[in-house]
Amino acid sequence: DEATSSVDTETERLIQDGIDAALADRTAFVIAHRLSTIRSADLILVIDSGRIVEQGNHTSLMRSGGHYAQLYSKQFVSEREHEELERRVP
């Protein structure tokens, strides 16, 4: 997902749509730093210090309130704040 690390959310969505289409009906391992890129995955594995500490889909992991939910929430707020600042700067 490094290809999406420096693009705006609309461009990221277009890239993600292309990836989703390419991976339809296939098994793929996606290593993601930007968690929005794996939101639609059937199964997400959260790895900490080499161990799987959580697994599930986005909804179940968010409901559990664990490590994934905390990271996702922080990242989502951070990205929204960054976009808001970009809109304000002329």
CSV table of N, CA and C in Angstrom, one decimal, residues 38-78:
chain,number,residue,atom,x,y,z
A,38,ILE,N,-7.2,-2.1,3.5
A,38,ILE,CA,-7.6,-3.5,3.8
A,38,ILE,C,-9.0,-3.6,4.4
A,39,ARG,N,-9.7,-2.5,4.4
A,39,ARG,CA,-11.0,-2.4,5.1
A,39,ARG,C,-12.0,-3.5,4.5
A,40,SER,N,-11.9,-3.7,3.2
A,40,SER,CA,-12.9,-4.6,2.6
A,40,SER,C,-12.4,-6.1,2.5
A,41,ALA,N,-11.2,-6.4,3.2
A,41,ALA,CA,-10.7,-7.7,3.2
A,41,ALA,C,-11.6,-8.7,3.9
A,42,ASP,N,-11.7,-9.9,3.4
A,42,ASP,CA,-12.5,-11.0,4.1
A,42,ASP,C,-11.9,-11.3,5.5
A,43,LEU,N,-10.6,-11.3,5.6
A,43,LEU,CA,-9.9,-11.7,6.8
A,43,LEU,C,-8.7,-10.8,7.0
A,44,ILE,N,-8.6,-10.1,8.2
A,44,ILE,CA,-7.5,-9.3,8.5
A,44,ILE,C,-6.7,-9.9,9.7
A,45,LEU,N,-5.4,-10.1,9.5
A,45,LEU,CA,-4.6,-10.6,10.6
A,45,LEU,C,-3.8,-9.4,11.2
A,46,VAL,N,-3.9,-9.2,12.5
A,46,VAL,CA,-3.1,-8.2,13.1
A,46,VAL,C,-1.9,-8.8,13.8
A,47,ILE,N,-0.7,-8.4,13.4
A,47,ILE,CA,0.5,-9.0,13.8
A,47,ILE,C,1.3,-8.0,14.7
A,48,ASP,N,1.7,-8.5,15.9
A,48,ASP,CA,2.5,-7.6,16.8
A,48,ASP,C,3.6,-8.5,17.3
A,49,SER,N,4.8,-8.0,17.1
A,49,SER,CA,6.1,-8.7,17.5
A,49,SER,C,6.1,-10.1,16.9
A,50,GLY,N,5.6,-10.3,15.7
A,50,GLY,CA,5.7,-11.6,15.0
A,50,GLY,C,4.6,-12.5,15.4
A,51,ARG,N,3.7,-12.1,16.2
A,51,ARG,CA,2.6,-13.0,16.6
A,51,ARG,C,1.2,-12.4,16.1
A,52,ILE,N,0.3,-13.3,15.7
A,52,ILE,CA,-1.0,-12.9,15.4
A,52,ILE,C,-1.8,-12.6,16.7
A,53,VAL,N,-2.2,-11.3,16.9
A,53,VAL,CA,-2.8,-11.0,18.1
A,53,VAL,C,-4.3,-10.7,17.9
A,54,GLU,N,-4.8,-10.6,16.7
A,54,GLU,CA,-6.2,-10.4,16.4
A,54,GLU,C,-6.4,-10.9,15.0
A,55,GLN,N,-7.7,-11.3,14.7
A,55,GLN,CA,-8.1,-11.7,13.4
A,55,GLN,C,-9.6,-11.5,13.2
A,56,GLY,N,-10.0,-11.2,12.0
A,56,GLY,CA,-11.4,-11.0,11.7
A,56,GLY,C,-11.5,-10.1,10.6
A,57,ASN,N,-12.8,-9.7,10.3
A,57,ASN,CA,-13.0,-8.7,9.2
A,57,ASN,C,-13.0,-7.3,9.9
A,58,HIS,N,-13.0,-6.2,9.1
A,58,HIS,CA,-13.0,-4.9,9.6
A,58,HIS,C,-14.0,-4.6,10.7
A,59,THR,N,-15.2,-5.0,10.4
A,59,THR,CA,-16.3,-4.7,11.3
A,59,THR,C,-16.1,-5.4,12.7
A,60,SER,N,-15.8,-6.7,12.6
A,60,SER,CA,-15.6,-7.4,13.9
A,60,SER,C,-14.4,-6.9,14.7
A,61,LEU,N,-13.3,-6.5,14.0
A,61,LEU,CA,-12.2,-6.0,14.7
A,61,LEU,C,-12.5,-4.6,15.3
A,62,MET,N,-13.3,-3.8,14.6
A,62,MET,CA,-13.6,-2.5,15.2
A,62,MET,C,-14.5,-2.7,16.4
A,63,ARG,N,-15.4,-3.6,16.3
A,63,ARG,CA,-16.3,-3.9,17.4
A,63,ARG,C,-15.6,-4.4,18.7
A,64,SER,N,-14.5,-5.1,18.4
A,64,SER,CA,-13.8,-5.7,19.6
A,64,SER,C,-13.0,-4.6,20.3
A,65,GLY,N,-12.7,-3.5,19.7
A,65,GLY,CA,-12.1,-2.4,20.4
A,65,GLY,C,-10.6,-2.7,20.7
A,66,GLY,N,-10.0,-3.6,20.1
A,66,GLY,CA,-8.6,-4.0,20.3
A,66,GLY,C,-7.6,-3.1,19.6
A,67,HIS,N,-6.4,-3.7,19.4
A,67,HIS,CA,-5.3,-3.0,18.7
A,67,HIS,C,-5.7,-2.5,17.4
A,68,TYR,N,-6.3,-3.3,16.5
A,68,TYR,CA,-6.7,-2.8,15.2
A,68,TYR,C,-7.6,-1.6,15.3
A,69,ALA,N,-8.6,-1.7,16.1
A,69,ALA,CA,-9.6,-0.6,16.3
A,69,ALA,C,-8.9,0.7,16.7
A,70,GLN,N,-8.0,0.6,17.6
A,70,GLN,CA,-7.3,1.8,18.1
A,70,GLN,C,-6.4,2.4,17.0
A,71,LEU,N,-5.7,1.5,16.3
A,71,LEU,CA,-4.9,2.0,15.2
A,71,LEU,C,-5.7,2.6,14.1
A,72,TYR,N,-6.8,2.0,13.7
A,72,TYR,CA,-7.6,2.5,12.7
A,72,TYR,C,-8.2,3.8,13.0
A,73,SER,N,-8.7,4.0,14.3
A,73,SER,CA,-9.3,5.2,14.7
A,73,SER,C,-8.3,6.3,14.7
A,74,LYS,N,-7.1,6.1,15.2
A,74,LYS,CA,-6.0,7.1,15.2
A,74,LYS,C,-5.7,7.5,13.8
A,75,GLN,N,-5.5,6.5,12.9
A,75,GLN,CA,-5.1,6.8,11.5
A,75,GLN,C,-6.2,7.6,10.8
A,76,PHE,N,-7.5,7.2,11.0
A,76,PHE,CA,-8.6,7.9,10.4
A,76,PHE,C,-8.6,9.3,10.8
A,77,VAL,N,-8.5,9.6,12.1
A,77,VAL,CA,-8.5,11.0,12.6
A,77,VAL,C,-7.4,11.8,12.0
A,78,SER,N,-6.2,11.2,12.0
A,78,SER,CA,-5.0,11.8,11.5
A,78,SER,C,-5.1,12.2,10.0
